[in-house]
Coordinates of C-alpha atoms and ligand atoms in Angstrom, one line a residue:
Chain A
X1 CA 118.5 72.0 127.9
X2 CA 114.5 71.4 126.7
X3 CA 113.0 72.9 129.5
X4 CA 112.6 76.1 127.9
X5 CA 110.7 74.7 124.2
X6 CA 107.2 75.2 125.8
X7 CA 107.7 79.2 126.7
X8 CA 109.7 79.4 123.5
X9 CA 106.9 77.4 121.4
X10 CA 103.7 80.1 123.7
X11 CA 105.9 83.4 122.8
X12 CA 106.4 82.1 119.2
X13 CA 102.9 81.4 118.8
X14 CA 101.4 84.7 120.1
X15 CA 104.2 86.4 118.0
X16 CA 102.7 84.5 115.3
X17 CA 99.4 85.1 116.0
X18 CA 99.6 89.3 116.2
X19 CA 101.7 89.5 113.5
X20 CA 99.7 87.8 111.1
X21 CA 96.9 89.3 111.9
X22 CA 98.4 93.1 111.8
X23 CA 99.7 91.9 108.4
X24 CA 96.7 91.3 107.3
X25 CA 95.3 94.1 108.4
X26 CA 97.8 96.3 106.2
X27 CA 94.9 95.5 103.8
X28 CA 91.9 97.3 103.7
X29 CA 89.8 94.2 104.4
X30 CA 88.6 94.6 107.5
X31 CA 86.6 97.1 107.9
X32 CA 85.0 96.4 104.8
X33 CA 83.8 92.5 106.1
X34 CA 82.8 93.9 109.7
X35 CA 85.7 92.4 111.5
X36 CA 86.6 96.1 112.9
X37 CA 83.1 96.3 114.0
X38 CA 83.4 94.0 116.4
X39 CA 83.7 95.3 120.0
X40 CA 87.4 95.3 121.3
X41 CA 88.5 95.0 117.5
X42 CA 88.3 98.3 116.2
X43 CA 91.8 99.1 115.9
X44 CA 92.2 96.1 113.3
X45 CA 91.4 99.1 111.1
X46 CA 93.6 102.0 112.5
X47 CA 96.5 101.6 109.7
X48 CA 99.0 103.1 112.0
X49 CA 97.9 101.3 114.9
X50 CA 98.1 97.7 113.3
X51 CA 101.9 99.2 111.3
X52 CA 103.4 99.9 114.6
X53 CA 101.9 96.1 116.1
X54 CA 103.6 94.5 112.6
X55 CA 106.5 96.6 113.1
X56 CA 106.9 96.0 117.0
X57 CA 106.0 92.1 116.6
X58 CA 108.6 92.0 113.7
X59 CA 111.0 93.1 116.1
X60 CA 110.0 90.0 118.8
X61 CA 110.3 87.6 115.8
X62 CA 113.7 88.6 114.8
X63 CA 114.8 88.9 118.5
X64 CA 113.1 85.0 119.4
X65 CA 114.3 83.7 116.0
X66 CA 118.2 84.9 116.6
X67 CA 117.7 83.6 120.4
X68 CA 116.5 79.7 119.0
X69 CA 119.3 80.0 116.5
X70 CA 122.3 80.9 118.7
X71 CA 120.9 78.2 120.9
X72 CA 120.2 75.6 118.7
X73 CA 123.6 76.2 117.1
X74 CA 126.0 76.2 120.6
X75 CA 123.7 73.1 121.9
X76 CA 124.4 71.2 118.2
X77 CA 128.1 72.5 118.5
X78 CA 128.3 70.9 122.6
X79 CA 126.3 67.8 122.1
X80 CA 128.7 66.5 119.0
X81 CA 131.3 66.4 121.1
X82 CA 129.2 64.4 124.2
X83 CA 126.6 62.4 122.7
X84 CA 124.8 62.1 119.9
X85 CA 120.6 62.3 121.7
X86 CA 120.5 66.3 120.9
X87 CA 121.5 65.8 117.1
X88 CA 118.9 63.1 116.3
X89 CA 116.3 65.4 118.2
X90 CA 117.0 68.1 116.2
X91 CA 116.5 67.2 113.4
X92 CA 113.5 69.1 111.6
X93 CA 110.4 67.4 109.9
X94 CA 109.1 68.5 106.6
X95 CA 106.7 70.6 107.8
X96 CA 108.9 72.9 109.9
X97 CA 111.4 73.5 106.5
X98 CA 108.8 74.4 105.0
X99 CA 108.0 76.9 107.9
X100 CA 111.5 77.7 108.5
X101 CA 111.9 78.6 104.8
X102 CA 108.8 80.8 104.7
X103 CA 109.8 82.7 108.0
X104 CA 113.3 83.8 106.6
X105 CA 111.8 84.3 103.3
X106 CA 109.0 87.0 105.1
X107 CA 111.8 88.3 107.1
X108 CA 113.8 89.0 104.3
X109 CA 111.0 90.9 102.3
X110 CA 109.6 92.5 105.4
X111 CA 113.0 93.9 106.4
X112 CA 113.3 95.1 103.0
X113 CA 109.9 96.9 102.9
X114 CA 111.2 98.1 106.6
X115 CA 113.9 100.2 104.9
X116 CA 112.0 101.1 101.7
X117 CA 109.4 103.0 104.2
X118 CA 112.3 105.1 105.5
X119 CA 112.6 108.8 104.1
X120 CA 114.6 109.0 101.5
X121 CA 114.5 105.3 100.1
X122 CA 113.4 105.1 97.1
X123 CA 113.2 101.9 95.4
X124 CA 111.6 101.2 91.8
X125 CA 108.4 100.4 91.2
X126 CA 108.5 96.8 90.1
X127 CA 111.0 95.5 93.4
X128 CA 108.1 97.4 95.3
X129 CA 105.2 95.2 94.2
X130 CA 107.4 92.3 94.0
X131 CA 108.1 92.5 97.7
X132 CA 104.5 93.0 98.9
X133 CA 103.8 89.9 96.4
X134 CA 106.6 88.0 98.1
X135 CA 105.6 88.8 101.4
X136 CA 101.8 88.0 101.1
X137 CA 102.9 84.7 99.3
X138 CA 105.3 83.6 102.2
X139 CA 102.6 85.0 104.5
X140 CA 100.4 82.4 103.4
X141 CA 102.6 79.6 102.9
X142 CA 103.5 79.5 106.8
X143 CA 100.0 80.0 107.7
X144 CA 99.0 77.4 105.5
X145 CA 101.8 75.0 107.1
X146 CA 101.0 76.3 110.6
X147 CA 97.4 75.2 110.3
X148 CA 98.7 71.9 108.9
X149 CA 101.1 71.1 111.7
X150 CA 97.7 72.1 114.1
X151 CA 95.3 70.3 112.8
X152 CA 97.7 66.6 112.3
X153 CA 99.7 67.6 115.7
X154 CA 103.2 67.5 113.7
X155 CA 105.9 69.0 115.9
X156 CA 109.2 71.0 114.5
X157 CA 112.2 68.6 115.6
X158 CA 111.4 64.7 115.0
Chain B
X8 CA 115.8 116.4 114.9
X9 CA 119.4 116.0 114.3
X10 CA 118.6 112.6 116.1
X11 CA 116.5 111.3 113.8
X12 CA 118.8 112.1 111.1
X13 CA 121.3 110.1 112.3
X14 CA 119.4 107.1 113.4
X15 CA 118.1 107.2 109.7
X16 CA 121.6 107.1 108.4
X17 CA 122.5 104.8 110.9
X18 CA 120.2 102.0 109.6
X19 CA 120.6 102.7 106.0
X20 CA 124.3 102.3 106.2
X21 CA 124.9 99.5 108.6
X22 CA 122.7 96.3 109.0
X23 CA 120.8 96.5 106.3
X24 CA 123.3 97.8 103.4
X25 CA 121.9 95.4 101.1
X26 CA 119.0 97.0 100.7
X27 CA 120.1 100.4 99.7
X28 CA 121.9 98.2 97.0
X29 CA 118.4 97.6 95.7
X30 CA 117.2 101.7 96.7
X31 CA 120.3 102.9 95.1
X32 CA 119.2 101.0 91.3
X33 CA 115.9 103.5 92.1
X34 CA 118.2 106.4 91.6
X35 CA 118.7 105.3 87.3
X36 CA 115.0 105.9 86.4
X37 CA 115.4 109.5 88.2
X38 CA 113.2 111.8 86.2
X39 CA 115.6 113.5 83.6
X40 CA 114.9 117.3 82.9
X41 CA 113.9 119.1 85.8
X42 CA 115.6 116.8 88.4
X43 CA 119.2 117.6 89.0
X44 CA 122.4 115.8 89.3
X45 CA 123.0 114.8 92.7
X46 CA 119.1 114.2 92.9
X47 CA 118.1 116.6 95.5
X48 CA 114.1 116.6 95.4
X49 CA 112.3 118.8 93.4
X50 CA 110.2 121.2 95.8
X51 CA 107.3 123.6 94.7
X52 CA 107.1 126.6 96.7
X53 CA 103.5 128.4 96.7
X54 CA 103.4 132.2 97.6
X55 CA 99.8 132.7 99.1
X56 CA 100.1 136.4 98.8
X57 CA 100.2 136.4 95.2
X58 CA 97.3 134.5 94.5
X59 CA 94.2 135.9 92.8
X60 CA 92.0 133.3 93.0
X61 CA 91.7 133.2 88.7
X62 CA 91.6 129.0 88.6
X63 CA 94.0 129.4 85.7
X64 CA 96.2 126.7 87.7
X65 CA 93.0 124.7 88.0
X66 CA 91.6 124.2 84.4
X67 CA 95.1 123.9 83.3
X68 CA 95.1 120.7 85.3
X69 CA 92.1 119.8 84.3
X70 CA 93.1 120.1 80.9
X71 CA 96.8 118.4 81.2
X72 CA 95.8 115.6 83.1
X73 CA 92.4 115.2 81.4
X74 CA 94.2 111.7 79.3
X75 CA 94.8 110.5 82.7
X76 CA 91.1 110.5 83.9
X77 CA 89.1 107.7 84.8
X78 CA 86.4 106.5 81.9
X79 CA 84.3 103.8 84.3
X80 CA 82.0 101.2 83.1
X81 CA 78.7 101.8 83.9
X82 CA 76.7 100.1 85.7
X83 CA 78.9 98.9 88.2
X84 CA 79.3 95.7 89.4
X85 CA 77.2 95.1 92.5
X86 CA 79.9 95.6 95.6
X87 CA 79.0 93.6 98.4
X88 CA 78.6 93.8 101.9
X89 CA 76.0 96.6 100.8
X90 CA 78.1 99.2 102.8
X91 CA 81.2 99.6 100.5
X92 CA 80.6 102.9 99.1
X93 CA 80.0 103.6 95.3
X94 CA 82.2 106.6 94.8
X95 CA 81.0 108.2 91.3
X96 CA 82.5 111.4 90.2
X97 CA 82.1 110.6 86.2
X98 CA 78.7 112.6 86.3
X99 CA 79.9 115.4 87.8
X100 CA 83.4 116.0 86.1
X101 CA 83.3 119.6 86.2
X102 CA 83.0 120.1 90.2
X103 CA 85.9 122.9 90.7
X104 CA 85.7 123.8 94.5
X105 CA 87.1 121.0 96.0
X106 CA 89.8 117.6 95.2
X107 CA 87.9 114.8 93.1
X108 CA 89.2 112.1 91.0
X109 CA 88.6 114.7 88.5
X110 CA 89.9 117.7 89.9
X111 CA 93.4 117.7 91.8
X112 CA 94.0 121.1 92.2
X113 CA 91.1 123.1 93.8
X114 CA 91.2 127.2 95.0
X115 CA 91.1 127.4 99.1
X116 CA 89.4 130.4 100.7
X117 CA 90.8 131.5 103.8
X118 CA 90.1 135.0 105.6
X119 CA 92.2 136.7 107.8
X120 CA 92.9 139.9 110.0
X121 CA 96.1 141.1 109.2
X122 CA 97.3 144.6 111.0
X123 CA 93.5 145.0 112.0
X124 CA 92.2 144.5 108.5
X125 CA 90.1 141.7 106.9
X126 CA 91.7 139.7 104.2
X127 CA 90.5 137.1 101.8
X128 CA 93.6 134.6 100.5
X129 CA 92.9 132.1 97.8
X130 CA 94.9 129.1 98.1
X131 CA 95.6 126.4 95.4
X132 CA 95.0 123.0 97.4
X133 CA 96.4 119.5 96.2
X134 CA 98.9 116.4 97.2
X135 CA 102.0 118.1 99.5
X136 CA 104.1 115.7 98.0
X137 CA 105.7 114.3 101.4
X138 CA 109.3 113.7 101.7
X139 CA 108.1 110.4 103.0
X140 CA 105.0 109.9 101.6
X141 CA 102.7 107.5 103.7
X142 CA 100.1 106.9 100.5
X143 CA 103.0 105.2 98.6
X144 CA 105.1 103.7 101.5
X145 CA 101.9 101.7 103.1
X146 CA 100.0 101.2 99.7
X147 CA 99.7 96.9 100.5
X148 CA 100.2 96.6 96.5
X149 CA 102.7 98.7 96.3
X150 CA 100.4 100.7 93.3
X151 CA 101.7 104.0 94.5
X152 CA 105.8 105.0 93.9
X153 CA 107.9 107.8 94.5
X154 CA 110.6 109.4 92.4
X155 CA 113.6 110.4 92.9
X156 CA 112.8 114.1 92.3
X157 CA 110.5 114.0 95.5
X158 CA 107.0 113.6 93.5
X159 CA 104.9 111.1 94.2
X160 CA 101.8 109.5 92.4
X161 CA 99.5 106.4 92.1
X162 CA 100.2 104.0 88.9
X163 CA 96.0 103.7 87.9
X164 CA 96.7 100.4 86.1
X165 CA 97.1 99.0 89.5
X166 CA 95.3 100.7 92.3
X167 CA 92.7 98.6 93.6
X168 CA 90.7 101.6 95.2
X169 CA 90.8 100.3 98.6
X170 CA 91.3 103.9 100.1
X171 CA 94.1 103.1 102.1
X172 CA 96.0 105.8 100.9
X173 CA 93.7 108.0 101.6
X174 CA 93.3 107.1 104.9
X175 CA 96.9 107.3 105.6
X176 CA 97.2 111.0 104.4
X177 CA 96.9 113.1 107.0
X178 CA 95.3 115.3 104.3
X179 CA 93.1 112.8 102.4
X180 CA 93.9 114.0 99.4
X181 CA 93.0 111.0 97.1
X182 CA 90.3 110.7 95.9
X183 CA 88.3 107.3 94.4
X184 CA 85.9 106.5 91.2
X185 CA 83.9 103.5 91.4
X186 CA 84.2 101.4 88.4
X187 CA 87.5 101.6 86.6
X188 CA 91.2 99.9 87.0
X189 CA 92.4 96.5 87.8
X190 CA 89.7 95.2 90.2
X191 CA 87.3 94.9 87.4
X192 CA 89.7 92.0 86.1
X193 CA 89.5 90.3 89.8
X194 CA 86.8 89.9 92.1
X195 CA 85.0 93.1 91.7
X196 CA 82.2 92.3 93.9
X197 CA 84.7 91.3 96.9
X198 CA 87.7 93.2 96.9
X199 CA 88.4 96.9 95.5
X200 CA 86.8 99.3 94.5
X201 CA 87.9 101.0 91.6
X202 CA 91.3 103.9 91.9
X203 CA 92.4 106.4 93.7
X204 CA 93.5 109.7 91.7
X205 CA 95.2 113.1 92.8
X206 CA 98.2 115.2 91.3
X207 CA 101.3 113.5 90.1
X208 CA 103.2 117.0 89.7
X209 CA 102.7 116.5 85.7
X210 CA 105.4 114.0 86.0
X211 CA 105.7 113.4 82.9
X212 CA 106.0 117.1 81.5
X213 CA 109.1 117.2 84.3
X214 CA 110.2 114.2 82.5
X215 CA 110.4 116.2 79.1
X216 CA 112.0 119.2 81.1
X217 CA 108.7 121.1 81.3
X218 CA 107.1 122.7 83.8
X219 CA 104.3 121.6 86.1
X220 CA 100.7 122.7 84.1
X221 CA 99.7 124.4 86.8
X222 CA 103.2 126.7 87.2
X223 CA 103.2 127.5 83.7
X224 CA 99.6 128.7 83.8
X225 CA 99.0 131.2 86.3
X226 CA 99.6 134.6 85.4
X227 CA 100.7 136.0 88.7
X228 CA 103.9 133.6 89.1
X229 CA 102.6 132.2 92.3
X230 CA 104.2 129.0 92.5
X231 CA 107.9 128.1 91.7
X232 CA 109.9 124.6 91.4
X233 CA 113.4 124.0 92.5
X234 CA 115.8 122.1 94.4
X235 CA 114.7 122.0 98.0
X236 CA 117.5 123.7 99.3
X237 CA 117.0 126.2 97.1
X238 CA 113.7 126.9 97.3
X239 CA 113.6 126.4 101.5
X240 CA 116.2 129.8 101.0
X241 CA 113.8 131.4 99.0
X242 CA 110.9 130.2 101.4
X243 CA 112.6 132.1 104.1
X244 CA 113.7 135.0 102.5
X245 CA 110.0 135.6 100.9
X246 CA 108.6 134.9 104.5
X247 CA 111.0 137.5 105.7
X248 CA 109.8 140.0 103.3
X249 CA 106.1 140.0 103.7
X250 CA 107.1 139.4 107.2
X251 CA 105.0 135.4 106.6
X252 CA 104.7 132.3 107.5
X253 CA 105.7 129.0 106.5
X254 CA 104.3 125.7 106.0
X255 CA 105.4 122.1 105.1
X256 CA 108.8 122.3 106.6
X257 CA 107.8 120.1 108.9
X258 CA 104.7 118.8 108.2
X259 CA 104.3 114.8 108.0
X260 CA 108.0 114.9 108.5
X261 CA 108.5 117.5 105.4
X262 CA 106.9 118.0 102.4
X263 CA 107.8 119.3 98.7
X264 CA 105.1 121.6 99.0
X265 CA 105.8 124.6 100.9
X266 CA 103.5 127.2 101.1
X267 CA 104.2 131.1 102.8
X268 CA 101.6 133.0 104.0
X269 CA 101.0 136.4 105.0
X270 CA 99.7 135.5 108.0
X271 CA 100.1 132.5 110.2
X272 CA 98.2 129.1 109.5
X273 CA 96.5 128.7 112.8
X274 CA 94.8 132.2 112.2
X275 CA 93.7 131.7 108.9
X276 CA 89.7 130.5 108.5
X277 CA 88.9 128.4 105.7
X278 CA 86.5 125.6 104.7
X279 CA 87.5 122.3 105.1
X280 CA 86.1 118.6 105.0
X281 CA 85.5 116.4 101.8
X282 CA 88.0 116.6 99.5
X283 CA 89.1 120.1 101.3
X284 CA 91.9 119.6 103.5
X285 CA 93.1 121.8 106.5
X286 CA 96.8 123.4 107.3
X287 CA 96.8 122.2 110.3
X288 CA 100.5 121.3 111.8
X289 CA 101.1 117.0 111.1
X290 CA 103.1 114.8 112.9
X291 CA 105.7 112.7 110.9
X292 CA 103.1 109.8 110.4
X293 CA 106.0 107.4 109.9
X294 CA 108.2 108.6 112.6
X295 CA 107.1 105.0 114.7
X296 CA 108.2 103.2 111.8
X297 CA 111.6 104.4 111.5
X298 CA 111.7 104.1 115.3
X299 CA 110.7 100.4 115.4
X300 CA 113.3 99.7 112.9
X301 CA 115.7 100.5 115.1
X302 CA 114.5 98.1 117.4
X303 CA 114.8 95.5 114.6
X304 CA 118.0 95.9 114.4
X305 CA 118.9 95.4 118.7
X306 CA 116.0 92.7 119.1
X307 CA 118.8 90.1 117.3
X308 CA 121.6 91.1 119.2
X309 CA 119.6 90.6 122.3
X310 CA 118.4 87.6 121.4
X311 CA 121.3 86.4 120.7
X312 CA 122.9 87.5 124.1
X313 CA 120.5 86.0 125.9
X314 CA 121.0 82.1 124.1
X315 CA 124.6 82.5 124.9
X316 CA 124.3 83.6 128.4
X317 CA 122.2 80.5 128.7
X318 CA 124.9 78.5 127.1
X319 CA 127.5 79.9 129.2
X320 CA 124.8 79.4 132.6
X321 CA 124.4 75.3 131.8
X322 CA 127.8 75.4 130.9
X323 CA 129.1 76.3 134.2
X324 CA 126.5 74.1 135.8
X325 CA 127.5 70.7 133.5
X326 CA 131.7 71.6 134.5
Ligands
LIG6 C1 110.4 90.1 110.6 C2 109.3 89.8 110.1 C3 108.4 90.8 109.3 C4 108.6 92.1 108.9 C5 109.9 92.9 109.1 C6 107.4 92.5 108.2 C7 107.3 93.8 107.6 C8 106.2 94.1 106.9 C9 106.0 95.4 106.2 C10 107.0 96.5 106.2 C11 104.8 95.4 105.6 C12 104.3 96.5 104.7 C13 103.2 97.2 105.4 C14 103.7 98.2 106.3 O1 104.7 98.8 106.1 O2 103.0 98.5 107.3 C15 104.2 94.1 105.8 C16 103.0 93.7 105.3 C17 102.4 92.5 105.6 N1 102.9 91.5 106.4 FE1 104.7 91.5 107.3 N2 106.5 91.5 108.2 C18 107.1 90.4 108.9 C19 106.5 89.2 109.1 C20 105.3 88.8 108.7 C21 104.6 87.5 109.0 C22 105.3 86.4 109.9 C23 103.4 87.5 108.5 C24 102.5 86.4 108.6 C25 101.7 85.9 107.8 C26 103.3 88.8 107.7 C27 102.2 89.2 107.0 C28 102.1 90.4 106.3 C29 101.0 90.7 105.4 C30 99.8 89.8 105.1 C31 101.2 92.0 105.0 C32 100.3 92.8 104.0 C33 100.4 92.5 102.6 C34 101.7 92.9 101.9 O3 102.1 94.0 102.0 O4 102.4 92.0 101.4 N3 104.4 89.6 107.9 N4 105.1 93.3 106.6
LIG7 S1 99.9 114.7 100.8 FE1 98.9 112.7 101.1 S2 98.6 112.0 99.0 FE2 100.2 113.6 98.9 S3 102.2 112.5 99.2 FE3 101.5 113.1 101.2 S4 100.4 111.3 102.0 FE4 100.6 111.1 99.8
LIG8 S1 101.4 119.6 89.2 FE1 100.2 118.9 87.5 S2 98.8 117.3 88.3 FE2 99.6 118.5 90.1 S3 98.1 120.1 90.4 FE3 99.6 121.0 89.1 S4 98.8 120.6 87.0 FE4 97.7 119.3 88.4
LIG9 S1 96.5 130.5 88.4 FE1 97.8 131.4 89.9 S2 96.7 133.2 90.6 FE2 95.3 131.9 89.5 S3 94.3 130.7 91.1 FE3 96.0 129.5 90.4 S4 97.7 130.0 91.7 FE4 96.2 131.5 92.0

C-alpha cells in the first residue's frame, strides 16, 4: 500500500512549488525586483499567464489532495479491521497539522476568491480583502512549515 | 455563448453554494437610487453621433470628482530598484486630452468615411465598466470592488499603486500618482507606489439617485443610464436608425459601457497610446478562469476515483 508515497510526495511537491510561485506572482513584485528579467522567467510577470498556472495547479492540488484522502481513509477503514501497523504509521507529526491545516485553510479562501472572479459575483468589500489577507497568511504559514520540515528532514506520518 | 452561461450557473449553484451565501449578503449594500429592484446592472449607453466635442462632460468630472483627487507629498520617498517609475501628474492637473489620475473622462478623435464623405467623431473615453471587471477581480488586495449596479471603482485608501490593475485592463485605463495612499504608511521605498485613479460612475451621486456628472452635463443628451436590458434595446434600435454600430456587447466579456457609432469601429482612425485607449474588439480576459474552475470542481471527483479504484485493485489482489 506505500509504494505509491514517493510519486505522491514528487507530484505534491512540484504542485507546491508552481503554485506558490504563481501566487506569488499575483503580486506585482516581480517585475519590479528583476526576477521577470531573468531569461526563461518572463512570464512570472504576465498576470494572466501565472492566473491560469494558479488556477490550473489549484485544480492538481484539489484533485491529489481528494486522491490521498479517499486513500488514506479506505486504507485506515481496512487496516482496523486487520492489524493495527497502518494506524500507528499514519499518524501525522506536528508539522504536517500545521501543513494540513494551512492547505485546507488556502483552499477554502482560494476556492472562494475562485467564485468571487466569476461574472456576476459580487461580494462586499471587506470579505474581499479578508480573503486575499487569509490566503496570503495561510500562504505563508505552509511555506514557512514546508521549509521547516526541509531543512530538519521531518516527514508527514510518524 | 449560451455555454458559458450555463457552466457559470452551473458552478454557482452546485459545489460551491456556500459561497454565493457570502455573494448574495453583497446584494444589501446595492447602491439605492438609480439601481433597481431585482439589481439588473446599471448600463451607460454613449451615442457617438451626437457628440460635439464641447468637454462639458469633461470639466464636469473634473469638477465632481475634484474631492476625490490625489494631494501627494512632495518629495517623494526614494523608490528603489531605481527603475520603478515616479508617476507625477500633481503638476500638470489640468492635462484634458487624454486619462490621468486627474482626468477620467477625456474627448477621442476619430475620422471616418462615411457614404464617401470625411467625418470627424468626438468620443468621450473612460473605464467601460466590465460586467466582469479584471481591475477589481485580480486586484491581490482586493482595493478595487464592484457594485451591484455594474460600476466599478478603486477604494484610494487602499490601493497600493502597484499597477496591476492597469495591466489587467485590456484598456489601461487607470492611471497612477506617485506619492499618496496607504503605501506611504508601509514600506514606501519597497513596495507600492502610490494609487491608481479612473471613473467610479459618480457612485456616490447614483447613490443619492443622481445622475452621473458627466450625463447631466452635456448639452446634446449624448449619453444615457439604464438597466442593461433596457438600454441594449435602445442600443439596437438607435444602431438601426443611423444604420451604426455597436460596441461593448461583447467586449472583455460585456461591458456597461456601450457605445454606437455611425460607422464601424474597425474603420474609425483615432489616436491611441498613453492614457488613450483603442476600440479594438477584447476577448473575455477572464474567460480561462471561469473555465479552470470548472476543472476544480472534476479534479476531486477524479481524484477520488482513482484512490478507490486503487482500493478496489489491492483489494482484489489481498482476497
Ligand atoms: C486550491 C488551492 C488554491 C486556490 C483555489 C487558489 C486561488 C487563488 C486565487 C483565486 C487567488 C487570487 C488571484 C487570482 O485570482 O488570480 C490567489 C492568490 C494567491 N495565492 Fe492562491 N490558491 C490556492 C492555493 C495556494 C497555495 C497552496 C499557495 C501557496 C503559498 C497560494 C498562494 C497565493 C498567493 C501568495 C496569492 C496572492 C496574494 C493574495 O491574493 O492573497 N495559493 N489564489
Ligand atoms: S475598463 Fe478596465 S478599469 Fe474599467 S472596469 Fe474594465 S478592466 Fe476595470
Ligand atoms: S461617471 Fe462620473 S467619474 Fe465617470 S467619467 Fe462621468 S463624471 Fe467622471
Ligand atoms: S458634453 Fe456631451 S457633447 Fe460635449 S463632449 Fe461631452 S459627451 Fe460630447
Amino acid at each position: 500500500m506505500f509504494y505509491h508515497f514517493k510519486s505522491r510526495r514528487t507530484a505534491y511537491g512540484l504542485i507546491l512549488f508552481f503554485i506558490a510561485l504563481s501566487g506569488f506572482a499575483q503580486m506585482p513584485i516581480f517585475k519590479r525586483y528583476y526576477i521577470a528579467d531573468i531569461p526563461g522567467l518572463g512570464w512570472l510577470a504576465q498576470f494572466y499567464v501565472t492566473h491560469v498556472i494558479h488556477y490550473g495547479m489549484a485544480a492538481l492540488l484539489l484533485g491529489l489532495g481528494m486522491y490521498v484522502a479517499v486513500d488514506y481513509f479506505l486504507a485506515h477503514r481496512s487496516s482496523s479491521s486487520k492489524s493495527g501497523t497502518i494506524n500507528r504509521a499514519s499518524r501525522l507529526t506536528l508539522s504536517a497539522q500545521v501543513k494540513i491545516i494551512s492547505l485546507a485553510g488556502l483552499i477554502l479562501t482560494g476556492c472562494f476568491m475562485v467564485i468571487k472572479n466569476l461574472s456576476e459575483v459580487y461580494y462586499p468589500h471587506g470579505v474581499i480583502i479578508g480573503l486575499d489577507l487569509l490566503h496570503l497568511l495561510f500562504g505563508m504559514v505552509l511555506l514557512g512549515a514546508t521549509a521547516y520540515t526541509w531543512i530538519r528532514r521531518r516527514t508527514w506520518i510518524r | 455563448m449560451r455555454s458559458t452561461i450555463s457552466r457559470r450557473h452551473f458552478l454557482k449553484s452546485s459545489f460551491f453554494a456556500a459561497g454565493t451565501a457570502i455573494a448574495g449578503t453583497g446584494a444589501a449594500d446595492a447602491a439605492a437610487g438609480m439601481s433597481d429592484a431585482n439589481n439588473e446592472p446599471l448600463v451607460t449607453l454613449i451615442d457617438i453621433s451626437r457628440c460635439i466635442g464641447c468637454e462639458e462632460c469633461v470639466y464636469a468630472c473634473k469638477d465632481a470628482n475634484a474631492h476625490k483627487f490625489a494631494d501627494p507629498r512632495k518629495p517623494f520617498p526614494r523608490m528603489y530598484p531605481d527603475r520603478v517609475p515616479v508617476e507625477d501628474w500633481s503638476d500638470k492637473r489640468d492635462v484634458t486630452d487624454r486619462l490621468t489620475p486627474y482626468n477620467w473622462l477625456y474627448i477621442q478623435y476619430a475620422t471616418a468615411v462615411k457614404d464617401g464623405q470625411e467625418l470627424t467623431l468626438t468620443i468621450p473615453r473612460r473605464c467601460m465598466h466590465c460586467q466582469n471587471p479584471p481591475c477589481v477581480k485580480l486586484c491581490p488586495w482586493g482595493a478595487a470592488k464592484q457594485e451591484t449596479n455594474g460600476l466599478s471603482r478603486i477604494d484610494s485608501q487602499i490601493c497600493l499603486g502597484g499597477s496591476k490593475c492597469k495591466k489587467v485592463c485590456p484598456w489601461d485605463i487607470p492611471q497612477r500618482q506617485t506619492g499618496v495612499g496607504l503605501y506611504l504608511d508601509i514600506l514606501p521605498s519597497f513596495a507600492g507606489n502610490g494609487v491608481m485613479y479612473k471613473c467610479d460612475r459618480c457612485y456616490q451621486k447614483l447613490e443619492k439617485g443622481e445622475q452621473p456628472a458627466c450625463i447631466e452635463a452635456c448639452p446634446e443628451q449624448v449619453q444615457t443610464i439604464g438597466r442593461r436590458s433596457d438600454m441594449i434595446k435602445k442600443a439596437h434600435e438607435l444602431a438601426k436608425e443611423m444604420d451604426g454600430h455597436i460596441y461593448g456587447l461583447d467586449e472583455n466579456g460585456g461591458t456597461n459601457t456601450i457605445y454606437v457609432s455611425p460607422v464601424p469601429f474597425d474603420q474609425l482612425v483615432y489616436d491611441t497610446g498613453k492614457g488613450k485607449p483603442h476600440l479594438k474588439e477584447v476577448k473575455d480576459t477572464m474567460a480561462d478562469g471561469s473555465n479552470l474552475a470548472l476543472a476544480m470542481v472534476i479534479a476531486p471527483v477524479a481524484g477520488a476515483a482513482a484512490a478507490v479504484g486503487k482500493f478496489y485493485k489491492y483489494m482484489k489482489e489481498e482476497a
